[in-house]
Coordinates of C-alpha atoms in Angstrom, one line a residue:
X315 CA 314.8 84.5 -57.3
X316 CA 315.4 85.9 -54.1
X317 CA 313.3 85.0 -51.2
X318 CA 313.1 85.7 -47.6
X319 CA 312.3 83.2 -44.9
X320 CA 310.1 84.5 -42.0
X321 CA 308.4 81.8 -39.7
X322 CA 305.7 83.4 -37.5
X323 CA 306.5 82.1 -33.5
X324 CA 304.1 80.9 -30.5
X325 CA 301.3 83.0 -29.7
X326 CA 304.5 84.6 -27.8
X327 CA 306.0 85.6 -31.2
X328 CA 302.4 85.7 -33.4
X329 CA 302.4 89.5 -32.2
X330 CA 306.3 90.8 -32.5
X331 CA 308.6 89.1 -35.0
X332 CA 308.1 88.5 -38.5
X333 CA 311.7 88.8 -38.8
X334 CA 313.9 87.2 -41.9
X335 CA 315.2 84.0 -40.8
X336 CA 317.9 84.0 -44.1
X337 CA 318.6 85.6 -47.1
X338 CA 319.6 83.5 -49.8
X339 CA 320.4 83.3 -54.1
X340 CA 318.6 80.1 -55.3
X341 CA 316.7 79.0 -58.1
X342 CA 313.4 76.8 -58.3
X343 CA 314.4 74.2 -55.5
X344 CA 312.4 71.0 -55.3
X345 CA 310.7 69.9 -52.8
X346 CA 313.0 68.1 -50.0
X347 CA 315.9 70.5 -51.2
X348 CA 317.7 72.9 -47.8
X349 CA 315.8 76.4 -48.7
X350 CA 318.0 78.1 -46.8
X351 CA 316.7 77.4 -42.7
X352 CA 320.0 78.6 -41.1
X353 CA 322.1 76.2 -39.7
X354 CA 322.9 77.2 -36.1
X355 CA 326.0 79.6 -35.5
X356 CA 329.7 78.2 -35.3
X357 CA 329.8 79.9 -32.2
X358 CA 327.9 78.0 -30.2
X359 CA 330.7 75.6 -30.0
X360 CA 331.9 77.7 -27.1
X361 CA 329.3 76.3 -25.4
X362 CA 330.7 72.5 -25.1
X363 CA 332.0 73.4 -21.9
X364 CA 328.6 73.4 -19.9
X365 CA 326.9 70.1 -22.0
X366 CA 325.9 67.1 -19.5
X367 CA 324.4 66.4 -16.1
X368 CA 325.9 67.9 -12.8
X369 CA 325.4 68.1 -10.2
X370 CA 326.8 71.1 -7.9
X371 CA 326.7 72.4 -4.4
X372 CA 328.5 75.4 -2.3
X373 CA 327.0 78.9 -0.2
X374 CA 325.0 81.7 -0.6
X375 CA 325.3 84.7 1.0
X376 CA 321.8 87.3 1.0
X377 CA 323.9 90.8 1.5
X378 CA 327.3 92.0 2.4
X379 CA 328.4 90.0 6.1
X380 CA 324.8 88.0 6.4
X381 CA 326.0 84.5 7.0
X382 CA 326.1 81.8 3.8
X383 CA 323.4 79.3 3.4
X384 CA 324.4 76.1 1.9
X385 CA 323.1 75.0 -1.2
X386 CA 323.1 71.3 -3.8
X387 CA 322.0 71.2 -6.9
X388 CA 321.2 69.0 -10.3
X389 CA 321.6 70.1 -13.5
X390 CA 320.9 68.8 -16.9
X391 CA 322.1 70.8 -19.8
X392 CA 321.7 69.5 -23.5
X393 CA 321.1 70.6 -27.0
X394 CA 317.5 71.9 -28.1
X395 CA 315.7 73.5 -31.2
X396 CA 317.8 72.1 -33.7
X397 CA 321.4 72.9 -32.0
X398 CA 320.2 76.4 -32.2
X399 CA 320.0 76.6 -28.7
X400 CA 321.9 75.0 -25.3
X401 CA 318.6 74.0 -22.7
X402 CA 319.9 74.0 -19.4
X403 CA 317.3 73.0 -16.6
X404 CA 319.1 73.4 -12.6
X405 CA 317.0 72.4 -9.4
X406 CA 318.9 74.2 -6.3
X407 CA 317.8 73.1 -2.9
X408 CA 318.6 74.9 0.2
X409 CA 317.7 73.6 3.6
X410 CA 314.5 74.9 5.0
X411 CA 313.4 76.5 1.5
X412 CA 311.3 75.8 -1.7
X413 CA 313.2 74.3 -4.4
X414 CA 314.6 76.5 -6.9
X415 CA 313.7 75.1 -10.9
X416 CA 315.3 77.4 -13.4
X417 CA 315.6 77.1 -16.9
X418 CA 317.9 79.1 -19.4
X419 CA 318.5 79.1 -22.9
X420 CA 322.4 79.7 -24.2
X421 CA 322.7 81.0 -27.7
X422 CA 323.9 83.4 -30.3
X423 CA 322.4 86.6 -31.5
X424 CA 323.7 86.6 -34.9
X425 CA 321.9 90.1 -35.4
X426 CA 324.3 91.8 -32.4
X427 CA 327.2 89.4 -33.1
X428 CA 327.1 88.4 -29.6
X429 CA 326.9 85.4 -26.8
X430 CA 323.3 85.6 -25.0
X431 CA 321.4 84.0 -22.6
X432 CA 317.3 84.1 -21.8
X433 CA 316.1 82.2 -18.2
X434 CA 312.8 81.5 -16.6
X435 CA 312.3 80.0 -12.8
X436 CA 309.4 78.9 -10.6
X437 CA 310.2 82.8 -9.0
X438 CA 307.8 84.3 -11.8
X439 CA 310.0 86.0 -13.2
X440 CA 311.9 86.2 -17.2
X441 CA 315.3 88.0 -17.9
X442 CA 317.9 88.2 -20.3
X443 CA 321.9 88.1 -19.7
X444 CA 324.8 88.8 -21.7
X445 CA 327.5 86.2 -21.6
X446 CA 331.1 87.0 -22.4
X447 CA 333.8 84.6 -23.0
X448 CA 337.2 85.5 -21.9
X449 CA 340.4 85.0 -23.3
X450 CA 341.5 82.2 -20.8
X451 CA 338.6 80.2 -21.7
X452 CA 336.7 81.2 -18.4
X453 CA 332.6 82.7 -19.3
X454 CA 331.5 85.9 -17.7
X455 CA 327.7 86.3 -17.0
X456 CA 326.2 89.6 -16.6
X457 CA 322.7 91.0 -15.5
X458 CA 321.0 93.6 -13.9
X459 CA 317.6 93.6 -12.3
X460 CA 315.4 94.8 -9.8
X461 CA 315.0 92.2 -6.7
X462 CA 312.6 93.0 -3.5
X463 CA 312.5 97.1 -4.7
X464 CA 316.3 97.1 -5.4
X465 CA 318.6 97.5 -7.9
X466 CA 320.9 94.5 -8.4
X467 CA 323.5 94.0 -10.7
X468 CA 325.2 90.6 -10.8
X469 CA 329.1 89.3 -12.4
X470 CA 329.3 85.4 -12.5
X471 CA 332.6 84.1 -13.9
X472 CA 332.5 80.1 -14.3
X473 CA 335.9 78.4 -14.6
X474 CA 336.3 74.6 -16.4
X475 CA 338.4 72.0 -15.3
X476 CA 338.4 68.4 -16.5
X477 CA 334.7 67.5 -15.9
X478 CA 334.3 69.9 -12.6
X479 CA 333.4 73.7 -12.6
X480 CA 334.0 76.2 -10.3
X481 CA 332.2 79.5 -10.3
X482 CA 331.7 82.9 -8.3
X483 CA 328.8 85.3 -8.6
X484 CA 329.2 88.9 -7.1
X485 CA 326.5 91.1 -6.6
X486 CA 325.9 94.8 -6.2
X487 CA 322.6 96.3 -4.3
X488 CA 321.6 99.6 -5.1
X489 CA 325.5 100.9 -5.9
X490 CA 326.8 99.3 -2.9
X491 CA 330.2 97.4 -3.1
X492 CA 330.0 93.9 -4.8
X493 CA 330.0 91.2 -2.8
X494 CA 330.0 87.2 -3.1
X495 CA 326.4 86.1 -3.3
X496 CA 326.9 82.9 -4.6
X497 CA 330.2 80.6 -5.1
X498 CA 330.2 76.6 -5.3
X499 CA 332.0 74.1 -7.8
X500 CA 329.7 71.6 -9.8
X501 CA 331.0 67.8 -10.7
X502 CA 330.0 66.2 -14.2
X503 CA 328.3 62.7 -13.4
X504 CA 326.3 60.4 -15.7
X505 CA 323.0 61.4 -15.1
X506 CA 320.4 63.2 -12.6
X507 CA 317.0 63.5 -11.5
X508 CA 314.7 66.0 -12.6
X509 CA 311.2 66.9 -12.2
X510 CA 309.5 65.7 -15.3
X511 CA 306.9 68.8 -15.5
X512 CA 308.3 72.7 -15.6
X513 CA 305.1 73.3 -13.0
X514 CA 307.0 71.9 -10.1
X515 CA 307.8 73.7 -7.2
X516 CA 305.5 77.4 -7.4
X517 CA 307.0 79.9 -5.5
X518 CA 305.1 83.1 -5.5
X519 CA 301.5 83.9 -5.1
X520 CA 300.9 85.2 -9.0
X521 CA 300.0 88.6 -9.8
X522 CA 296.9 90.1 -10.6
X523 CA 298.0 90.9 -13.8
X524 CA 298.7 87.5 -14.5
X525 CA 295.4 86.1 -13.7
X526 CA 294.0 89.1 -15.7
X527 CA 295.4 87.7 -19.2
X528 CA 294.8 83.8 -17.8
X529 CA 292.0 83.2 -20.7
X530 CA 294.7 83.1 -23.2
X531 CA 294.9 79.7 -21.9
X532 CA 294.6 76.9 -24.6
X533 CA 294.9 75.4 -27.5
X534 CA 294.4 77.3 -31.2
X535 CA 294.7 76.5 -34.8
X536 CA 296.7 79.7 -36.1
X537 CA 296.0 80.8 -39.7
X538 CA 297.7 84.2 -40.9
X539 CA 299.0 86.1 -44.0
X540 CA 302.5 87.6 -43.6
X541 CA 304.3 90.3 -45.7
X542 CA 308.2 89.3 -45.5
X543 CA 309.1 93.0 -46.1
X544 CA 307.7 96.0 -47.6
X545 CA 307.0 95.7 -51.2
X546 CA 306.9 91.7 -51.1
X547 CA 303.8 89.5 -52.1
X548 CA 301.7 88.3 -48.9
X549 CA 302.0 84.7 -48.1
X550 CA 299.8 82.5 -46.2
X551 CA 301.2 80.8 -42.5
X552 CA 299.4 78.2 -40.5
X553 CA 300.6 76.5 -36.8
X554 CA 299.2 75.1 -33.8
X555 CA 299.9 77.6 -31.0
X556 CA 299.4 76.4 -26.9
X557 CA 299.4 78.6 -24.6
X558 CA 299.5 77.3 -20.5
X559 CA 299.9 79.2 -17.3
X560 CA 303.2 77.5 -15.1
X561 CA 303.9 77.8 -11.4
X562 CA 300.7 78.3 -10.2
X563 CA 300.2 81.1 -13.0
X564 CA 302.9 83.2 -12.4
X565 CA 304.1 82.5 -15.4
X566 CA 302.2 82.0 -19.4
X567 CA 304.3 79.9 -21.9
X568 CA 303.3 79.8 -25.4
X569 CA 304.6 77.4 -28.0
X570 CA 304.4 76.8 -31.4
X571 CA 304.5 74.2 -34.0
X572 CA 304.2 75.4 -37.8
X573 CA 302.2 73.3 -39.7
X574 CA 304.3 71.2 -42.6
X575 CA 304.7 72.9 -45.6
X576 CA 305.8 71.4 -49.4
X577 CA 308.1 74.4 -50.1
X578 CA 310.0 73.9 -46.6
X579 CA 310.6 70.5 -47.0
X580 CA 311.8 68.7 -43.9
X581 CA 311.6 71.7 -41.7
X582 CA 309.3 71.9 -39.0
X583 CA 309.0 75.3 -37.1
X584 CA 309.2 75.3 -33.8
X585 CA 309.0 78.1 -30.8
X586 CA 308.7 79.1 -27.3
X587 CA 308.0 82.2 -25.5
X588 CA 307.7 82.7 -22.1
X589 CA 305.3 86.2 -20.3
X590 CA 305.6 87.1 -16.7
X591 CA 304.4 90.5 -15.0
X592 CA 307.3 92.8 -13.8
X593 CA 305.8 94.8 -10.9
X594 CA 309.1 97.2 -11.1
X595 CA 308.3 98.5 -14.5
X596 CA 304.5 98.2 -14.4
X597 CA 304.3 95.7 -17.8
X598 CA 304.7 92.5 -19.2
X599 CA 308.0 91.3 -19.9
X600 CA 308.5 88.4 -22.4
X601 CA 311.3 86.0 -23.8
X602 CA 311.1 83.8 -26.9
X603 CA 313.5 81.4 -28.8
X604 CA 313.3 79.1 -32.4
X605 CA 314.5 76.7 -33.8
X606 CA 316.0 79.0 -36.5
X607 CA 318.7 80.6 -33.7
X608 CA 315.8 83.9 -33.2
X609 CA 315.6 84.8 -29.8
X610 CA 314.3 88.2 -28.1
X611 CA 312.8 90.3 -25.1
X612 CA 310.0 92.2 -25.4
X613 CA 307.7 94.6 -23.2
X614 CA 303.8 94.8 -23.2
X615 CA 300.7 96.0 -21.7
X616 CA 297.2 94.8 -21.3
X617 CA 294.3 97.4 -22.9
X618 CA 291.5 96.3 -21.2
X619 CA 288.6 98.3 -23.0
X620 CA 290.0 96.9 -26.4
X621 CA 290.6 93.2 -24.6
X622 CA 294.3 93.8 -26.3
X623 CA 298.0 92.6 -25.6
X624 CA 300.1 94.8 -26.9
X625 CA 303.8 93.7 -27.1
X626 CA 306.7 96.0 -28.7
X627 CA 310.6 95.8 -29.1
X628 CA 312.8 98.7 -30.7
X629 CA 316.5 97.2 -32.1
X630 CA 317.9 96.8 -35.1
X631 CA 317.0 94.5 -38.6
X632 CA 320.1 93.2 -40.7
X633 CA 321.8 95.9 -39.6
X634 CA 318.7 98.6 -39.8
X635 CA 316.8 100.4 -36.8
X636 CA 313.7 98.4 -36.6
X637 CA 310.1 99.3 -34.6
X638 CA 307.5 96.2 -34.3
X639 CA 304.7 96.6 -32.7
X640 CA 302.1 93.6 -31.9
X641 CA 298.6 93.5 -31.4
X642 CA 296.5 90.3 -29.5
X643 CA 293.2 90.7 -29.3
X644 CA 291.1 88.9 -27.0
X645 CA 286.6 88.2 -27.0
X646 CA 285.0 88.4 -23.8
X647 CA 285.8 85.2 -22.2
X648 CA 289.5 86.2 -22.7
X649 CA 290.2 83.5 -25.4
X650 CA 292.5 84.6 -28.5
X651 CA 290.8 85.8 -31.8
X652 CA 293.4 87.6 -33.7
X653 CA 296.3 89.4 -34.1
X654 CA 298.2 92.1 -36.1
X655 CA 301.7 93.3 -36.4
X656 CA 303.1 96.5 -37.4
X657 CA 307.2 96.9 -38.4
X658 CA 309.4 100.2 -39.6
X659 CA 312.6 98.6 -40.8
X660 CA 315.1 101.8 -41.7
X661 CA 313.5 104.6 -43.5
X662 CA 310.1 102.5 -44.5
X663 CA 306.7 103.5 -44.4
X664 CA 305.0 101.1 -41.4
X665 CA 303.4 98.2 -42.8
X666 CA 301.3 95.2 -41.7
X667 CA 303.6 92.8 -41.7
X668 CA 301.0 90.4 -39.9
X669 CA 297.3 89.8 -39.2
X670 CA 296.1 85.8 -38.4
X671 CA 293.2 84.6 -37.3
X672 CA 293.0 82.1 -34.8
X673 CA 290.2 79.1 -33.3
X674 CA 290.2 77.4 -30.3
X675 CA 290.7 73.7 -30.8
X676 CA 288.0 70.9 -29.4
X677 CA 289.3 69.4 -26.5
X678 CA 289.4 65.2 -26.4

């Protein structure tokens, strides 16, 4: 028979993604037996390069002919979610500053056959860079964002020696020429300190909008029925879903743990989003990643006479434009109750691909 895996995400991916995980020709496997959880992508092997502890140091420079800071830095970069994903966690320090924690994800899209990276920091904020590696080996980081009310759009192009790297970032404000904002070469070295808890070091005071959604917070027992795609029986999902605020609550981070299932044998979904308000566009912005190589942005808003979260992301599905729409909804003291999500894959009629219910679990 042919059957579609879809694993439901965190709270973070409960509302947007039911989205095939594989597609695969098999009989009546037994328990135990690989049901077709992808592997992660051959491609990822590009990413050998930045595996290990570092730990780095060079300038900074704010905007064109402002003098250059100096900066140091640890960094400890290793495999997570199943070798789906490269977890790289950097502390920057910078004389007469806050710390600087960052944390980005390196993987594969497989659906846009391209190099990508996601990234959270103790600055609030969540974003989403393309990474491009050149012919000569060297990788090419791209982004664009608005910083302080301008547009920014940085280049950073790391280059690998034997255990060193050297890299340059250039930026561009608001058109202007580029510019070297940051440059510095890191050394490979056995092993480094780092905080043990992603709360260290809050830098900004959060946003309203933050503390608005803030009684998301806590612990649920998920239980859902999912359609796989239209015209498909409904199965039934369950997980553990935790949702916590970071940085002094300028940031919500949602993770997932799917409960074990006979039919999936060994496999135990797993999955992280990550919400922060962007005051530029006026809306949640949010990043997730699995342990089945998924990983995604998407934009939301909070309805407040409903008590909804409503999360949305427009792309494509194997290959087909894709709509899905997702739905949290919230009782009065702000704790989660349910959820549904909507999806138009090609020229489909939109269906529920999604509703779960979901209880708050008994503390101690």
């Amino acid at each position: 028979m042919r059957t579609h895996w879809i694993i439901k995400g965190a709270l973070a991916l409960l509302v947007f993604t039911p989205l095939a995980l594989a597609q695969e020709e098999m009989g009546e496997a037994p328990a135990g037996q690989d049901m077709g959880i992808p592997k992660p992508a051959k491609e990822l092997a590009r990413y050998k390069a930045l595996e290990g502890c570092w730990k780095g140091k060079g300038t900074v420079a704010p905007e064109p002919g402002a003098p250059a800071g100096e900066w140091t830095s640890v960094t400890e970069t290793k495999w997570g979610y199943d070798g789906h994903w490269l977890v790289e966690k950097t502390v920057i320090s910078m004389e007469n500053m806050p710390k600087l924690m960052f944390k980005t994800f390196y993987g594969w899209d497989a659906e846009q056959h391209k190099f990508v990276s996601y990234g959270i920091g103790n600055m609030g904020g969540v974003c989403k860079a393309e990474i491009d590696w050149l012919s000569d080996g060297r990788m090419l980081t791209t982004n664009q964002m608005i910083e302080q009310g301008h547009r920014v759009v940085d280049s950073g192009l790391c280059t690998w020696g034997k255990n060193e790297c050297t890299f340059v970032m250039k930026r561009s404000i608001d058109g202007g020429d580029f510019f070297v904002h940051v440059k510095g070469t890191m050394e490979k070295v056995d092993a480094v300190e780092l905080p043990a808890v992603d709360n260290a070091f809050p830098m900004p005071t959060p946003q309203p909008e933050m503390k608005r959604i803030a009684g998301m917070v806590g612990d649920y027992q998920m239980e859902a029925t999912m359609i796989m795609a239209p015209g498909t029986p409904e199965m039934k999902i369950s997980a553990t879903e935790a949702v916590s605020l970071k940085f002094d609550g300028s940031l919500m981070l949602f993770k997932s743990t799917g409960d074990p299932a006979p039919e999936m044998g060994d496999f135990v979904y797993h999955g992280l989003g990550a919400m922060a308000w962007n005051p530029n566009e006026n809306r949640y912005d949010m990043i997730y990643i699995n342990n089945v190589g998924e990983g995604g942005l998407y934009h939301g808003h909070w309805l407040a006479d409903q008590k909804a979260l409503v999360m949305s992301f427009a792309g494509t599905y194997h290959g087909q434009p894709c709509v899905n729409q997702g739905t949290t909804y919230c009782d009065d003291a702000g704790k989660v109750k349910g959820c549904e999500n909507y999806m138009i894959i090609g020229t489909h009629e939109p269906y529920r691909a999604f509703k779960g219910t979901y209880t708050p679990k008994r503390q101690g």
